[in-house]
Amino acid sequence: MGTKVSVKWDKQMYRDVEVDMSAPLELFKTQLWTLTGVSPDRQTLMIKGKKLRDDTGWASVTLKPNTMVLMMGTTGELISEPAEKIVFAEDLDQDDPDALNQLVVKRGLQNFGNLCYVNSTVQCLNQIDELQPVLDQLKSSSSENNHPVQLAKALSSLLTSLDPSIPAPASGKPLALFNVLKTINPVFAEQNQMGMNKQQDAEECWSLILSQLAIALQNRGEEENPVDQMFGISMRETSTNQESTDEVLTVTTKHRLLRCHIGNKTSHLFEGLKESLEEDIERNSEVLGRDATFKQISKIEKLPGYLAVQMVRFRWKAAESVKAKILKSISFPFTFDVLDLCTEDLQVGTMG
């Protein structure tokens, strides 16, 4: 007799799928191929954040009845070469105005000496359709001149310059925004020995911009701050004392991104997020009257309109007193299912 598990794929749930743990993992993938139409070579299977590998099979996991197996993968044929040859702008006759006018060219941002971290942040924000109208309204209605409003207005102007439907130079210049950023946080003004701007962390830039926008947009009549409508995540954090398990503390915290920790065994986005949401922390125990180790498990209680994820690629090397970059490749799907990272209440509400 095999063990019956549940398989979650996209929005579909397959229950009572029988697993023969004495057989190769390939056999189970073939079963799922029959159920879902996703071929074995395009399947990624995970149990409690741990990726199942063909070489180790079921040996690395313990299965119980109704264990949840998360499957990621898409059906259909692999992308093939387009029937019609793609014509790039460089291939067009530069002297033919009619040919050039047919192009819809997305504008880029000029890189002024290691400001790529600013440019990448701005290009991400440029994909949020709801953001520009909010900034435009603030720009036209606010007479304040504090740093958060200055930043919001500079970002509004920069995003407008990236709109291909509005006459403007071929590329935007982030200097006005950068000047406000380094005024708010002098770290961004640091320069190297050659007098060029130092490279900085894009996540720090992202978080600073969102926090300043939230300040600029507060108390404007909305029930929820527009920034939190777009990016706000509510997390339910449950901490259990490892020395006195009856002591359990539960709080709700607010965030604007999830962090994907990259460890030695991390190869997929889900694994990194799962690791970051389960950790051991030191905190004061009222029961023991001293500090103790608590197991903290965080679950998503409320999802935002746009879920931002940071790949934590820098770690501090104490021996050398430097930040080292982690270059390991982390895979992720084009459509990411976070159901297993949510509270049970949110799971039920999501699946209707």
XYZ file of C-alpha atoms in Angstrom:
352
model
C 0.000 0.000 0.000
C 1.228 3.471 -0.852
C 0.760 6.745 0.981
C -1.928 9.140 -0.244
C -0.908 12.791 -0.552
C -2.461 16.041 -1.769
C -0.881 17.846 -4.719
C -1.263 21.609 -5.137
C -0.616 22.915 -8.652
C -1.486 26.488 -9.597
C -5.117 26.860 -8.384
C -5.861 23.139 -8.622
C -5.825 20.711 -5.703
C -5.520 16.952 -6.330
C -6.301 14.877 -3.267
C -5.620 11.216 -2.482
C -2.816 10.839 -5.003
C -1.099 7.562 -4.147
C 2.676 7.475 -3.758
C 4.732 4.300 -4.010
C 7.846 5.273 -2.052
C 9.667 2.136 -3.209
C 9.401 3.312 -6.823
C 11.517 6.043 -8.464
C 10.313 9.637 -8.241
C 9.912 9.547 -12.021
C 6.888 7.246 -11.614
C 5.119 9.791 -9.381
C 5.928 12.556 -11.877
C 4.365 10.428 -14.604
C 1.191 10.146 -12.485
C 1.099 13.927 -12.188
C 1.672 14.241 -15.933
C -1.532 12.227 -16.458
C -3.437 14.437 -13.990
C -2.145 17.860 -15.006
C -0.625 17.615 -18.469
C 2.717 18.917 -17.138
C 5.498 16.669 -18.431
C 8.006 15.299 -15.868
C 10.898 17.355 -17.239
C 8.944 20.550 -16.528
C 7.860 19.638 -12.987
C 9.367 21.005 -9.786
C 8.101 19.245 -6.652
C 8.467 20.558 -3.106
C 7.412 19.339 0.330
C 7.544 21.821 3.223
C 9.939 24.024 1.306
C 12.276 21.147 0.398
C 12.810 20.357 -3.268
C 12.469 16.724 -4.349
C 15.375 15.611 -6.507
C 15.401 12.757 -8.998
C 18.704 11.394 -7.663
C 17.539 11.101 -4.034
C 13.828 10.509 -4.658
C 11.740 9.987 -1.526
C 14.714 9.232 0.714
C 15.094 12.859 1.772
C 11.512 13.316 3.055
C 9.080 11.723 5.469
C 5.598 11.238 4.059
C 2.457 11.136 6.143
C -1.107 10.743 4.874
C -2.388 13.966 3.260
C 1.080 15.529 3.102
C 0.935 18.581 0.839
C 3.112 18.353 -2.279
C 3.573 21.633 -4.139
C 4.090 21.239 -7.880
C 5.323 24.012 -10.163
C 5.466 23.789 -13.939
C 3.574 24.705 -17.084
C 1.833 22.687 -19.752
C 2.118 23.104 -23.491
C 4.914 23.062 -25.961
C 8.252 24.654 -25.268
C 8.739 28.052 -26.821
C 9.798 27.651 -30.432
C 11.350 30.006 -32.922
C 8.803 32.609 -34.153
C 7.279 31.999 -37.558
C 8.151 35.531 -38.638
C 11.629 36.863 -38.204
C 11.902 39.514 -35.495
C 13.100 42.835 -36.862
C 15.083 44.945 -34.417
C 15.471 48.710 -34.494
C 19.108 48.316 -35.554
C 17.952 46.418 -38.658
C 15.654 49.216 -39.896
C 16.578 51.797 -42.462
C 17.609 54.759 -40.303
C 16.735 57.103 -43.167
C 13.149 55.824 -43.456
C 10.938 57.906 -41.096
C 7.881 55.689 -41.705
C 9.699 52.590 -40.498
C 11.055 54.324 -37.420
C 7.663 55.831 -36.510
C 6.173 52.332 -36.219
C 8.444 51.543 -33.306
C 7.155 51.793 -29.751
C 10.429 52.367 -27.944
C 10.550 51.998 -24.175
C 12.781 54.597 -22.644
C 15.682 53.746 -20.416
C 17.623 55.612 -17.745
C 21.116 56.986 -18.035
C 23.632 55.467 -15.634
C 25.594 58.243 -13.958
C 28.451 56.436 -12.255
C 27.193 53.369 -10.366
C 23.578 54.537 -10.114
C 22.316 51.275 -11.613
C 20.752 50.383 -8.232
C 18.612 53.551 -8.479
C 17.731 52.866 -12.111
C 16.668 49.270 -11.452
C 14.450 50.402 -8.572
C 12.815 53.072 -10.726
C 12.220 50.625 -13.590
C 10.478 48.239 -11.157
C 8.264 51.056 -9.876
C 7.542 52.067 -13.472
C 5.678 48.753 -13.911
C 3.118 49.676 -11.217
C 0.205 51.248 -13.113
C -1.471 52.557 -9.957
C 1.574 54.521 -8.773
C 1.850 57.297 -11.365
C -1.714 58.701 -10.896
C -1.176 58.856 -7.112
C 2.120 60.727 -7.549
C 0.643 63.081 -10.135
C -2.186 63.997 -7.777
C 0.284 64.680 -4.962
C 2.487 66.750 -7.266
C -0.397 68.966 -8.351
C -2.087 69.355 -4.944
C 0.705 69.506 -2.333
C 2.504 72.742 -1.501
C 4.705 71.026 1.106
C 8.432 70.963 0.518
C 9.710 68.370 2.996
C 12.002 65.550 1.922
C 9.280 62.890 1.409
C 7.259 65.217 -0.842
C 10.409 66.286 -2.705
C 11.199 62.637 -3.374
C 7.637 61.878 -4.500
C 7.657 64.802 -6.934
C 11.094 63.883 -8.313
C 9.960 60.284 -8.838
C 6.745 61.474 -10.508
C 8.710 63.592 -12.992
C 11.139 60.763 -13.692
C 8.391 58.208 -14.328
C 6.673 60.694 -16.641
C 9.903 61.009 -18.637
C 9.812 57.225 -19.200
C 6.358 57.344 -20.822
C 6.971 56.722 -24.567
C 3.744 58.537 -25.473
C 5.073 61.839 -24.104
C 7.690 63.772 -26.127
C 10.948 63.605 -24.196
C 14.613 62.673 -24.640
C 15.387 59.041 -25.474
C 16.442 58.281 -21.900
C 15.603 59.653 -18.475
C 18.033 61.169 -15.998
C 17.679 60.079 -12.350
C 19.824 62.910 -10.963
C 17.008 64.926 -9.338
C 15.745 61.802 -7.570
C 19.278 60.815 -6.582
C 19.949 64.250 -5.077
C 16.938 63.840 -2.791
C 17.925 60.255 -1.909
C 21.425 61.213 -0.776
C 20.031 64.154 1.212
C 17.734 61.790 3.119
C 20.380 59.084 3.529
C 23.987 60.344 3.267
C 25.198 56.776 2.644
C 24.060 57.194 -0.951
C 26.415 60.190 -1.268
C 29.526 58.111 -0.533
C 32.212 58.209 -3.220
C 35.219 56.029 -4.002
C 38.830 57.160 -4.370
C 38.186 58.137 -7.990
C 35.407 60.509 -6.986
C 32.622 58.300 -8.386
C 29.474 57.301 -6.543
C 29.835 54.035 -4.647
C 27.666 51.085 -5.619
C 24.811 50.658 -3.115
C 22.180 48.036 -2.330
C 19.060 48.257 -4.524
C 16.907 46.919 -1.653
C 17.990 49.810 0.577
C 17.046 52.224 -2.197
C 13.694 50.451 -2.747
C 12.804 50.454 0.951
C 13.831 54.086 1.411
C 11.724 55.234 -1.543
C 8.649 53.311 -0.350
C 8.969 54.554 3.231
C 9.313 58.168 2.069
C 6.377 57.824 -0.337
C 4.257 56.420 2.501
C 5.068 59.505 4.595
C 4.317 61.867 1.704
C 0.975 60.158 0.997
C -0.281 59.753 4.576
C -3.375 61.503 5.945
C -4.898 62.140 2.522
C -8.326 60.677 3.139
C -7.689 57.067 2.086
C -8.608 54.249 4.463
C -5.202 52.671 3.796
C -1.996 54.351 2.683
C -1.635 53.921 -1.123
C 1.870 52.494 -0.664
C 0.522 49.763 1.620
C -2.358 49.097 -0.766
C 0.229 48.332 -3.437
C 3.022 46.708 -1.398
C 1.887 46.152 2.216
C 2.191 42.623 3.654
C 0.706 41.599 7.016
C 2.561 38.739 8.713
C 1.371 36.658 11.659
C 4.447 35.761 13.710
C 4.095 32.907 16.195
C 7.025 32.431 18.612
C 7.257 29.295 20.785
C 9.663 29.039 23.711
C 11.866 25.997 23.059
C 12.454 25.460 26.796
C 8.845 26.004 27.860
C 6.555 25.206 24.943
C 3.463 26.477 26.746
C 4.787 30.010 26.251
C 3.565 31.058 22.814
C 3.541 34.671 21.611
C 1.617 35.795 18.523
C 1.870 39.230 16.915
C 0.999 40.784 13.549
C 3.739 42.755 11.818
C 3.763 44.923 8.689
C 6.261 44.639 5.835
C 6.669 45.800 2.239
C 8.741 42.898 0.912
C 9.662 39.282 1.569
C 13.279 38.204 1.899
C 14.659 35.145 0.158
C 17.609 33.874 2.197
C 20.233 32.091 0.100
C 21.908 29.242 1.943
C 24.197 26.437 0.787
C 21.229 24.224 -0.119
C 18.951 26.938 -1.515
C 18.217 26.489 -5.208
C 14.627 27.717 -5.578
C 12.811 30.889 -4.553
C 10.298 28.975 -2.418
C 13.086 27.345 -0.392
C 14.691 30.706 0.387
C 11.408 32.307 1.422
C 10.469 29.332 3.574
C 13.809 29.535 5.358
C 13.422 33.260 6.015
C 9.963 32.733 7.551
C 11.147 30.094 10.035
C 13.981 31.059 12.370
C 15.285 30.770 15.912
C 15.432 34.056 17.822
C 16.613 35.103 21.277
C 14.082 37.070 23.334
C 13.040 37.593 26.944
C 10.886 34.873 28.435
C 8.359 36.043 31.036
C 7.939 32.434 32.180
C 11.651 31.778 32.729
C 12.569 35.327 33.722
C 15.534 35.418 31.318
C 16.416 35.300 27.652
C 15.559 32.072 25.853
C 15.455 30.632 22.334
C 12.097 30.924 20.592
C 11.095 29.200 17.351
C 9.454 31.921 15.241
C 7.226 30.919 12.330
C 5.777 33.667 10.156
C 2.778 33.302 7.851
C 1.310 35.811 5.402
C -1.969 37.165 6.786
C -2.669 39.722 4.041
C -1.223 39.878 0.533
C -0.546 43.135 -1.336
C -1.417 44.093 -4.890
C 2.259 43.644 -5.797
C 4.525 41.253 -3.909
C 8.139 42.435 -3.755
C 10.832 39.839 -3.017
C 14.434 40.600 -2.125
C 17.137 38.096 -2.944
C 19.421 38.469 0.081
C 22.695 38.313 -1.831
C 24.967 40.089 0.642
C 26.336 38.670 3.872
C 28.772 40.157 6.357
C 32.158 38.449 6.603
C 33.263 39.347 10.119
C 36.820 38.059 9.671
C 37.453 40.481 6.806
C 34.969 43.193 7.838
C 33.456 43.309 4.341
C 30.134 42.589 2.674
C 30.397 39.580 0.342
C 28.010 39.021 -2.542
C 26.391 35.587 -2.987
C 26.446 34.745 -6.702
C 24.501 31.470 -6.504
C 21.760 31.012 -9.112
C 18.213 30.810 -7.688
C 15.402 29.532 -9.917
C 11.861 30.908 -9.797
C 8.642 30.419 -11.795
C 6.994 33.143 -13.880
C 3.837 32.585 -11.805
C 4.665 32.115 -8.131
C 2.203 30.360 -5.813
C 2.547 31.577 -2.198
C -0.406 29.583 -0.834
C 1.786 27.453 1.460
C 3.318 30.614 2.961
C -0.097 31.966 4.047
C -2.140 31.503 7.204
C -4.902 28.889 7.101
C -7.552 31.644 7.123
C -6.021 33.290 4.063
C -5.636 29.932 2.315
C -9.335 29.182 2.809
C -10.315 32.653 1.606
C -8.046 32.410 -1.431
C -9.312 29.019 -2.528
C -12.898 30.150 -2.012
